[in-house]
PDB file of C-alpha atoms in Angstrom:
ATOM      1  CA  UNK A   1       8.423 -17.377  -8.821  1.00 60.00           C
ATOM      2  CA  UNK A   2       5.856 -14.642 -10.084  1.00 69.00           C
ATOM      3  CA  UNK A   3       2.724 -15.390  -8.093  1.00 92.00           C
ATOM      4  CA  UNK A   4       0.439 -14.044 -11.006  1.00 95.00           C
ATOM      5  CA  UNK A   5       1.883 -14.181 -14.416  1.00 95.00           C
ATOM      6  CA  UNK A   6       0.232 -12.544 -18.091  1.00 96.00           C
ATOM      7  CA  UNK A   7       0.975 -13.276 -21.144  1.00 96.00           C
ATOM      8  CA  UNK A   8       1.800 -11.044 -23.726  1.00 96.00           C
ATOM      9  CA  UNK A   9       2.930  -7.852 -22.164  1.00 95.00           C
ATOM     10  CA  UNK A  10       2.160  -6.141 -25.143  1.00 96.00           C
ATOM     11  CA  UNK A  11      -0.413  -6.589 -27.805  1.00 97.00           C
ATOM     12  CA  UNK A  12      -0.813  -4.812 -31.144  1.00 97.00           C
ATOM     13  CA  UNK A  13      -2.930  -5.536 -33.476  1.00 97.00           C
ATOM     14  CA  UNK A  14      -5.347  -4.693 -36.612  1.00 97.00           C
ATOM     15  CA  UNK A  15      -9.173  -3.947 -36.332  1.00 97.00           C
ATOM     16  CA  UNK A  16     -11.345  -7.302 -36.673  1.00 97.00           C
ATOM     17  CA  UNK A  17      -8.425  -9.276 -35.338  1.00 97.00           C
ATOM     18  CA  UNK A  18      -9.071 -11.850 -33.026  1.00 97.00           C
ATOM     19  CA  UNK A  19      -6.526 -12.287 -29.971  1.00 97.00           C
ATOM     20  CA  UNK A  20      -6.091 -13.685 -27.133  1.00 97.00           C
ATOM     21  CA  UNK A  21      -4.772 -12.922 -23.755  1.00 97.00           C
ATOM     22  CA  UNK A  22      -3.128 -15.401 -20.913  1.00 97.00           C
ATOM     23  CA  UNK A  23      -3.106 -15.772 -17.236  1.00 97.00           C
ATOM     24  CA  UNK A  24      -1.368 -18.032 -14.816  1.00 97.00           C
ATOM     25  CA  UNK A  25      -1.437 -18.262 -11.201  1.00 96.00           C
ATOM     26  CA  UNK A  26       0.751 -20.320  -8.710  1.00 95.00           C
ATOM     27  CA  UNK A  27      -0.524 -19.595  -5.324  1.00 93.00           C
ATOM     28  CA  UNK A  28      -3.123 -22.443  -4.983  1.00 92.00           C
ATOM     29  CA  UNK A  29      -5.906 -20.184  -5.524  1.00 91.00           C
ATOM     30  CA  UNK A  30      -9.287 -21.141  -6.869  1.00 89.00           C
ATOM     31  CA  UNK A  31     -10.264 -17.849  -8.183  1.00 90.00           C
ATOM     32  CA  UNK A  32      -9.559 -15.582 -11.143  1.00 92.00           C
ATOM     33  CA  UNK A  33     -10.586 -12.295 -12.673  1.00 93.00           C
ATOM     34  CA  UNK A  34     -10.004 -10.311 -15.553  1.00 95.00           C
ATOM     35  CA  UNK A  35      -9.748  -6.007 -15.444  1.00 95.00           C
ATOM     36  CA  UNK A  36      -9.622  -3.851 -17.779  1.00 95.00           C
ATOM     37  CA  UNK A  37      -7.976  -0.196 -17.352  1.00 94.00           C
ATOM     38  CA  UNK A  38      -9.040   1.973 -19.660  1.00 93.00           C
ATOM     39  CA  UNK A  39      -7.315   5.491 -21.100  1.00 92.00           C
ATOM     40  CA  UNK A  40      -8.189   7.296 -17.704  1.00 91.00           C
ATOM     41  CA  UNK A  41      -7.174   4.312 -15.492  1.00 90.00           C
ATOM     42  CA  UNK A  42     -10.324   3.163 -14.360  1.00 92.00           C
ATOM     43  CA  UNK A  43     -10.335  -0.209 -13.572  1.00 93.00           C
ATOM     44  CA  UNK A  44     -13.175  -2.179 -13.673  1.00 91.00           C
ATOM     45  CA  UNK A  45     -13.678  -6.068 -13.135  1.00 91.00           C
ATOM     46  CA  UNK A  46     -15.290  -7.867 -16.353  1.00 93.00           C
ATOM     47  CA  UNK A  47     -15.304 -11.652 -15.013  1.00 89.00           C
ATOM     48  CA  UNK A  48     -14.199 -13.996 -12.332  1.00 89.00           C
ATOM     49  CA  UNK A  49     -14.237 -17.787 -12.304  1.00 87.00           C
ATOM     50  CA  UNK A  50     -13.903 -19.916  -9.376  1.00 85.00           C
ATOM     51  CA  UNK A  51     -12.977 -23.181  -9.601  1.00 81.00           C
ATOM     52  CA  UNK A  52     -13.679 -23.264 -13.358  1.00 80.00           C
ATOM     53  CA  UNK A  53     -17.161 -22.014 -13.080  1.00 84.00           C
ATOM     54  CA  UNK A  54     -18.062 -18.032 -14.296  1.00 86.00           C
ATOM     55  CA  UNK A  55     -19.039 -16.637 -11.222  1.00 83.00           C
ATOM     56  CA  UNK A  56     -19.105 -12.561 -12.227  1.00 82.00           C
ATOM     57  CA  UNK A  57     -19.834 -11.529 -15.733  1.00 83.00           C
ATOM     58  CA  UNK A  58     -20.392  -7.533 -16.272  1.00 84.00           C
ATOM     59  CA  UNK A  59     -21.565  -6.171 -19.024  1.00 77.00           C
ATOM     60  CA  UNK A  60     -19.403  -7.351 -21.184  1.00 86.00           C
ATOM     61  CA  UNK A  61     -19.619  -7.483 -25.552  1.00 90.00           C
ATOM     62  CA  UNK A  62     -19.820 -11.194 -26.040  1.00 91.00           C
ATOM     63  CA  UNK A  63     -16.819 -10.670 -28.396  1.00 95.00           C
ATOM     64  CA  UNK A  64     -15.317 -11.384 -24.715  1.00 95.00           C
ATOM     65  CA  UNK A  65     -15.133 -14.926 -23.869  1.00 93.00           C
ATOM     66  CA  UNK A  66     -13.151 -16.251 -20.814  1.00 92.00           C
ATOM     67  CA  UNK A  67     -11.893 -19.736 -20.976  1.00 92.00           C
ATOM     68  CA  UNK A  68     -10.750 -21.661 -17.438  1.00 91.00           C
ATOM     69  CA  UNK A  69      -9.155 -24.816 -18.477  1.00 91.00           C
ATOM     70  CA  UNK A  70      -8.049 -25.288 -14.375  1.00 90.00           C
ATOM     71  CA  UNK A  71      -8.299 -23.096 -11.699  1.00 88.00           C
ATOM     72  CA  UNK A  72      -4.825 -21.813 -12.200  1.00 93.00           C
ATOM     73  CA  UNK A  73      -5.403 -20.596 -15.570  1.00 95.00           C
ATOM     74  CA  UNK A  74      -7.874 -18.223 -16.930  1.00 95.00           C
ATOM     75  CA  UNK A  75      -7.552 -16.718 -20.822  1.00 95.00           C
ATOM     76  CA  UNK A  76      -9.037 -14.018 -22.270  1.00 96.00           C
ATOM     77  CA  UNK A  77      -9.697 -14.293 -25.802  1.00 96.00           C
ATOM     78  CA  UNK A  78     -11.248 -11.249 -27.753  1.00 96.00           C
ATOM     79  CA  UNK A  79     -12.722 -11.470 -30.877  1.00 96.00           C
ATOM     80  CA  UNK A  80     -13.526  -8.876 -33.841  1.00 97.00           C
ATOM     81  CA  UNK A  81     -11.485  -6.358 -32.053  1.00 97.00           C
ATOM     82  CA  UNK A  82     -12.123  -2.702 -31.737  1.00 96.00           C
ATOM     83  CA  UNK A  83     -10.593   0.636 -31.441  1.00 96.00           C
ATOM     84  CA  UNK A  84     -12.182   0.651 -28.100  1.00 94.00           C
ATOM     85  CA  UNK A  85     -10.721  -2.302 -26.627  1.00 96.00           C
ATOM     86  CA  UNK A  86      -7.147  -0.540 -26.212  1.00 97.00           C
ATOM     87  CA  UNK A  87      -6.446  -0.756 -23.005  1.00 96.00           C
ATOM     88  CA  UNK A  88      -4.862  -2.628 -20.086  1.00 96.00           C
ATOM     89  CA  UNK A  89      -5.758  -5.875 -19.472  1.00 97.00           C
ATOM     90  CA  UNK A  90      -5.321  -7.273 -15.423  1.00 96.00           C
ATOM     91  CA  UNK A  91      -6.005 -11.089 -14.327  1.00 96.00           C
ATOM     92  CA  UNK A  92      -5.968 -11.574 -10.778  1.00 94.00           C
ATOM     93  CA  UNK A  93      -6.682 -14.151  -8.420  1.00 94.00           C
ATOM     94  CA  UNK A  94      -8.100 -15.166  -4.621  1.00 91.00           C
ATOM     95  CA  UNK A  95      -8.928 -17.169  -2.283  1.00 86.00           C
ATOM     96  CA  UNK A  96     -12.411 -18.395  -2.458  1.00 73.00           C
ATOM     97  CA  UNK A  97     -13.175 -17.971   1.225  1.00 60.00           C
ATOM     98  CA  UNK A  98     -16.616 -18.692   2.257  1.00 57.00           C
ATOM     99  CA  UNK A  99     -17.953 -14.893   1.240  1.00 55.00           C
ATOM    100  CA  UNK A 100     -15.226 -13.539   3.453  1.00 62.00           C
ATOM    101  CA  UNK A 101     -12.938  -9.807   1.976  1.00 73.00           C
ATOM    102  CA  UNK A 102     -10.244 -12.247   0.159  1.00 84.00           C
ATOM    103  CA  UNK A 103      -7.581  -9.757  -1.094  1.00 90.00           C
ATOM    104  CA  UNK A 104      -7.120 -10.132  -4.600  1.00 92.00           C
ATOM    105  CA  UNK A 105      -3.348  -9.874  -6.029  1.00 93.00           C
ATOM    106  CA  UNK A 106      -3.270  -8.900  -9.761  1.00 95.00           C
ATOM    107  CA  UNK A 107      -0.655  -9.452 -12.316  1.00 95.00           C
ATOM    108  CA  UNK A 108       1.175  -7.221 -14.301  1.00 94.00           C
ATOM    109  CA  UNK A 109      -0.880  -6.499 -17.072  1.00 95.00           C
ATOM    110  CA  UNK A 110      -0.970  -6.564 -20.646  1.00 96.00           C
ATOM    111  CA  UNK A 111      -1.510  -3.447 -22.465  1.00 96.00           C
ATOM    112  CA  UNK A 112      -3.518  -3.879 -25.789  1.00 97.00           C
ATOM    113  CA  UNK A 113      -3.240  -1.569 -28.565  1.00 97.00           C
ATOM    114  CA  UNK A 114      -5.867  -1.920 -31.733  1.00 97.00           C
ATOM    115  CA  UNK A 115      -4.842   0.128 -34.194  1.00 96.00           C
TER     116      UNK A 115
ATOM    117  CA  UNK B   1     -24.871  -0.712  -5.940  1.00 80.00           C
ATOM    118  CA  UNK B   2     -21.688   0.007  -4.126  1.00 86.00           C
ATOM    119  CA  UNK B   3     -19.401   2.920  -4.940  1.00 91.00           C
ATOM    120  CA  UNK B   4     -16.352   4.590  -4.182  1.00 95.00           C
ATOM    121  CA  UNK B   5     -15.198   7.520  -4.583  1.00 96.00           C
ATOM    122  CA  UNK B   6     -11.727   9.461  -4.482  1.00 97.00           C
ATOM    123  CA  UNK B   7     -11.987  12.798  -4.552  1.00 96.00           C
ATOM    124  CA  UNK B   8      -8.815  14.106  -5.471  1.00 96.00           C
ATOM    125  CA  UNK B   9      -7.030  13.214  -8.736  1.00 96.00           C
ATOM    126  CA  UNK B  10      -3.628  14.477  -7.600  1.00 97.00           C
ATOM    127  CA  UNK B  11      -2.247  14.911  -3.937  1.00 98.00           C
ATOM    128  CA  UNK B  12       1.022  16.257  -3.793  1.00 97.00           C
ATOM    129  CA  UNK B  13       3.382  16.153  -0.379  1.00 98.00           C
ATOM    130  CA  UNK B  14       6.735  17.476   0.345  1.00 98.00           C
ATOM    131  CA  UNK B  15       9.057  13.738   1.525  1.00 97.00           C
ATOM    132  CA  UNK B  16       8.943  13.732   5.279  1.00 97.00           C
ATOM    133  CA  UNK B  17       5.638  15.250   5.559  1.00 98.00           C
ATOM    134  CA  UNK B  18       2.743  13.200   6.637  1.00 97.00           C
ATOM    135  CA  UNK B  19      -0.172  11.673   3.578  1.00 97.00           C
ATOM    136  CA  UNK B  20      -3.247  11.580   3.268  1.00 98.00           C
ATOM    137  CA  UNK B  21      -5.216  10.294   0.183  1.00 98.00           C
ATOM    138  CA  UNK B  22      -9.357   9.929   0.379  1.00 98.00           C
ATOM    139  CA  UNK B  23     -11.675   7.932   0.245  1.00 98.00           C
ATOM    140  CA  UNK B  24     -15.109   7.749   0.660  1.00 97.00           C
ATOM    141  CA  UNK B  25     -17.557   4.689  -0.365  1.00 95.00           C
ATOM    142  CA  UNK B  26     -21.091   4.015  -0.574  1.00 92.00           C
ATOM    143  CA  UNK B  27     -22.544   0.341  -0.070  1.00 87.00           C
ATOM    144  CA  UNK B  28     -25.227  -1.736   1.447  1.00 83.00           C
ATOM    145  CA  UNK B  29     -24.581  -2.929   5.133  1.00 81.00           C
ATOM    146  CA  UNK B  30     -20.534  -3.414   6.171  1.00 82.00           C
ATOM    147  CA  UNK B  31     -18.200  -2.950   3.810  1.00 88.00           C
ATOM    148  CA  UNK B  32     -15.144  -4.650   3.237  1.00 91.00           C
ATOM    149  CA  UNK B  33     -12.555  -1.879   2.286  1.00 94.00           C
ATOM    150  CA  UNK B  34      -9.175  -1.703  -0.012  1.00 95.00           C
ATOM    151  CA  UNK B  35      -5.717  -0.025  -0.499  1.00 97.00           C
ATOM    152  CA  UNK B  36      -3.807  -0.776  -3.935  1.00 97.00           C
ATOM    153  CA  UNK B  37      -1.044   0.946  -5.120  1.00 97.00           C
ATOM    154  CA  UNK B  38      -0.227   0.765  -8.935  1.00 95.00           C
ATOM    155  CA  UNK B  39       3.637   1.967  -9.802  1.00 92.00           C
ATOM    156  CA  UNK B  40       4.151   3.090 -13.295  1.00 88.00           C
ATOM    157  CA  UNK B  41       3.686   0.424 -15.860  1.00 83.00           C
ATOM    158  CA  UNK B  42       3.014  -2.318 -13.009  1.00 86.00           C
ATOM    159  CA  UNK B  43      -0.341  -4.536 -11.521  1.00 89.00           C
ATOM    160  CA  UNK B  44      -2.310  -3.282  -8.217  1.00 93.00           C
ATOM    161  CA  UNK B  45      -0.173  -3.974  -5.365  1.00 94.00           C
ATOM    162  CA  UNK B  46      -1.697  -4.292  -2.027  1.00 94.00           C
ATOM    163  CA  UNK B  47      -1.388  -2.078   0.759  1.00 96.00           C
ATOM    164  CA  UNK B  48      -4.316  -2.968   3.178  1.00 95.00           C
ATOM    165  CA  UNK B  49      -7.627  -3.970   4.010  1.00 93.00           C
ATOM    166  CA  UNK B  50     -10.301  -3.442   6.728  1.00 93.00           C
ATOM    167  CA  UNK B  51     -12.891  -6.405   7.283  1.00 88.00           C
ATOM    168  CA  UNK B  52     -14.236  -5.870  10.828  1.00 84.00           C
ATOM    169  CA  UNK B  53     -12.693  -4.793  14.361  1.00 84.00           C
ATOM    170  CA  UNK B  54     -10.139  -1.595  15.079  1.00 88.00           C
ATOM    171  CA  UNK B  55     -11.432   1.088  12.795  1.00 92.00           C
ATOM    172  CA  UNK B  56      -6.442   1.389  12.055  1.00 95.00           C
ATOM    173  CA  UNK B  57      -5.616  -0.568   9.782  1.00 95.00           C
ATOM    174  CA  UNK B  58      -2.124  -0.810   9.700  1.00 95.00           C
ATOM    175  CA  UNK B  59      -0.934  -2.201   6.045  1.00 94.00           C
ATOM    176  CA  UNK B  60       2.533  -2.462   3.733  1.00 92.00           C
ATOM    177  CA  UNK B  61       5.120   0.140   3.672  1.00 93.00           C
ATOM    178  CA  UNK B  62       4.095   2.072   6.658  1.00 95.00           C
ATOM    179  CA  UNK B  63       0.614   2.598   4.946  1.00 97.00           C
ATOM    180  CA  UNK B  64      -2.310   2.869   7.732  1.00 97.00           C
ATOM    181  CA  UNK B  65      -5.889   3.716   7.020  1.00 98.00           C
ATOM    182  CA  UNK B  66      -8.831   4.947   9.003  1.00 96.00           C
ATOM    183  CA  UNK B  67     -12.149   3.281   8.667  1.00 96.00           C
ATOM    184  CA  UNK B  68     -14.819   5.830  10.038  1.00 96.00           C
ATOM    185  CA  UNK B  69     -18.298   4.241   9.503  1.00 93.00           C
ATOM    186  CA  UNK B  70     -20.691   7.882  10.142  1.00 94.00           C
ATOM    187  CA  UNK B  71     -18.090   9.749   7.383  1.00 95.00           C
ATOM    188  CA  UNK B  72     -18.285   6.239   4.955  1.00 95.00           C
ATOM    189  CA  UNK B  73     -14.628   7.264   4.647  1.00 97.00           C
ATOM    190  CA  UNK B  74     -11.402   4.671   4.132  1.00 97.00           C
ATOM    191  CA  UNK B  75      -8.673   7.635   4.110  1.00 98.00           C
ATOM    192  CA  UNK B  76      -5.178   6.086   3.560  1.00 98.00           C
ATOM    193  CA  UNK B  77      -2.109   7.816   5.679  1.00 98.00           C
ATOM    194  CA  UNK B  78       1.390   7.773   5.999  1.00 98.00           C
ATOM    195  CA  UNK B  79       3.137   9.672   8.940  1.00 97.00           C
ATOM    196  CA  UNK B  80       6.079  10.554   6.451  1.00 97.00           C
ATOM    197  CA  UNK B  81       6.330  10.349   3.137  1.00 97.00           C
ATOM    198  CA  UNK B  82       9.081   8.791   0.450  1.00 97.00           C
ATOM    199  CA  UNK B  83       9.931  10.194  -2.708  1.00 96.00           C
ATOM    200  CA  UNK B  84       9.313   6.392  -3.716  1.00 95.00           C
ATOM    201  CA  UNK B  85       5.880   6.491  -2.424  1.00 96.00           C
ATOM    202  CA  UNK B  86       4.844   8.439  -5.107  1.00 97.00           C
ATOM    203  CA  UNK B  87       2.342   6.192  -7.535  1.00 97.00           C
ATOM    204  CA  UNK B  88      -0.676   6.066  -8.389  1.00 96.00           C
ATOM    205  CA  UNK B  89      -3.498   4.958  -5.394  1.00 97.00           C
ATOM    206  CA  UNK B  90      -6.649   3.167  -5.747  1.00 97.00           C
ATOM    207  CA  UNK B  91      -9.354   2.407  -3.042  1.00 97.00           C
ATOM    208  CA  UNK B  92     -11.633  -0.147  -3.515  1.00 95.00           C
ATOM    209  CA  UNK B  93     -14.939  -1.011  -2.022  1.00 92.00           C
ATOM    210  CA  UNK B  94     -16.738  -4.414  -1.700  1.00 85.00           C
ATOM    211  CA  UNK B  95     -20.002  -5.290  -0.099  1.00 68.00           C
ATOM    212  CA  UNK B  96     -20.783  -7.887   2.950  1.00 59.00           C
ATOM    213  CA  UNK B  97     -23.512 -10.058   0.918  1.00 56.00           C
ATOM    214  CA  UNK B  98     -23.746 -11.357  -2.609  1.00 57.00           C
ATOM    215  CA  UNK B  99     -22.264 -10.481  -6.177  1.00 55.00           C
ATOM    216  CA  UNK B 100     -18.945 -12.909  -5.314  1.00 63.00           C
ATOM    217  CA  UNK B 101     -16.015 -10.992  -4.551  1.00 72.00           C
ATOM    218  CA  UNK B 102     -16.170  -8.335  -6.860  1.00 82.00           C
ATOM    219  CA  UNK B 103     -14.639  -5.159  -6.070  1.00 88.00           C
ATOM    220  CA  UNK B 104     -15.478  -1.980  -7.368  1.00 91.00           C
ATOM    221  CA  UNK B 105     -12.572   0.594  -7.212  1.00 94.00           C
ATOM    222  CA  UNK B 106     -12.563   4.361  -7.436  1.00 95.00           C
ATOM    223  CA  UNK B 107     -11.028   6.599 -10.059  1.00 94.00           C
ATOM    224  CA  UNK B 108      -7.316   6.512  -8.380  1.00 96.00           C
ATOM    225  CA  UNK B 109      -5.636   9.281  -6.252  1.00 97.00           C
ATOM    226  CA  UNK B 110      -1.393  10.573  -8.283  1.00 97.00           C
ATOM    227  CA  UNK B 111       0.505  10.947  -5.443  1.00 97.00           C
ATOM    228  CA  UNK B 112       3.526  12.631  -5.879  1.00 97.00           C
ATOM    229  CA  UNK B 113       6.187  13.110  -3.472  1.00 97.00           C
ATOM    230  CA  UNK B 114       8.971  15.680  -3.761  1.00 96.00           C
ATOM    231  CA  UNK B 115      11.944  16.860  -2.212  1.00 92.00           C
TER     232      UNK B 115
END
């Protein structure tokens, strides 16, 4: 009954690979977010969706692209990857609340190695 | 922008003693404030959160945290701490107004609990 659920764990791959990363929620909410955790374990947020629609986008390389097919999904898929996309990849998800603090719980991650 | 910072990369605390691990944040108007702990090889778990109200926050595992507004601080405390407490501690700051509810989280605090 994991409330936030990733899929692969793991991910190595080659240089100019393209892969992708999923993310499954079951607590009823409507909104996601991807994190990446770098080397030093900074975490910082790259997108959320609510409901389906892209609500946050940082600067991001377009090689990123998000895809919501429902609000309890929300993939990652990364293409032409890089050396410096290794990392840790978090989804999470929330409560959309009306602009409210909703506390965002995050699933286990999925560490992605380019070699 | 909003900001946080955490001052100290490492905190280390003898089991039984009382915690503390800093924070202090910068954003425009109230902030909405955040505890996660991340254990080895694990997603952010949360501890706590302050929205509005008594400046204790009271939160998982016997975690508390003081909100003072004139120090912009979030400090996170533990009267006495477990060996098991030891992990690695992130605060995390997000504004009243705008930018959906994107969180931007400091550099993390090693706490490391011995015997």
């Amino acid at each position: 009954d994991t409330a936030v659920s990733q899929t692969p764990k793991y991910l190595v791959t080659q240089m100019g690979n393209d892969k992708s990363i999923k993310c499954e929620q079951n607590l009823g909410h409507d909104t996601m977010y991807w994190y990446k955790q770098d080397s030093k374990k900074f975490l910082k947020i790259m997108f959320s969706y609510n409901n389906k629609e892209l609500i946050i986008n940082e600067t991001v390389p377009n090689r990123f692209s998000p895809k919501s097919p429902d609000k309890a999904h929300l993939n990652l898929h990364i293409n032409s990857l890089e050396l410096g996309d290794s990392a840790v990849y978090f989804c999470a998800s929330s409560e959309a609340g009306t602009g409210g603090p909703e506390t965002q719980y995050f699933g286990p991650g999925t560490r992605l190695t380019v070699l | 922008a909003q900001s946080v910072a955490q001052p100290e990369d490492q905190v280390n605390v003898a089991e039984g003693n009382p915690l503390t691990v800093k924070c202090t944040y910068s954003v425009s108007g109230n902030p909405y404030l955040f505890w996660y702990v991340q254990y080895p090889n694990r997603g952010l778990q949360f501890l706590l959160k302050y929205i509005t109200g008594d400046n204790l926050v009271k939160g998982s595992y016997g975690f508390e945290a003081e909100f003072n507004k004139s120090q912009t601080s979030f400090h996170l405390k533990k009267p006495s701490a477990l060996v098991s407490d030891s992990a690695l501690y992130f605060c995390a700051v997000r504004g009243y107004t705008g930018g959906g509810n994107k969180l931007t989280f400091g550099t993390g605090t090693q706490l490391k609990v011995e015997l």
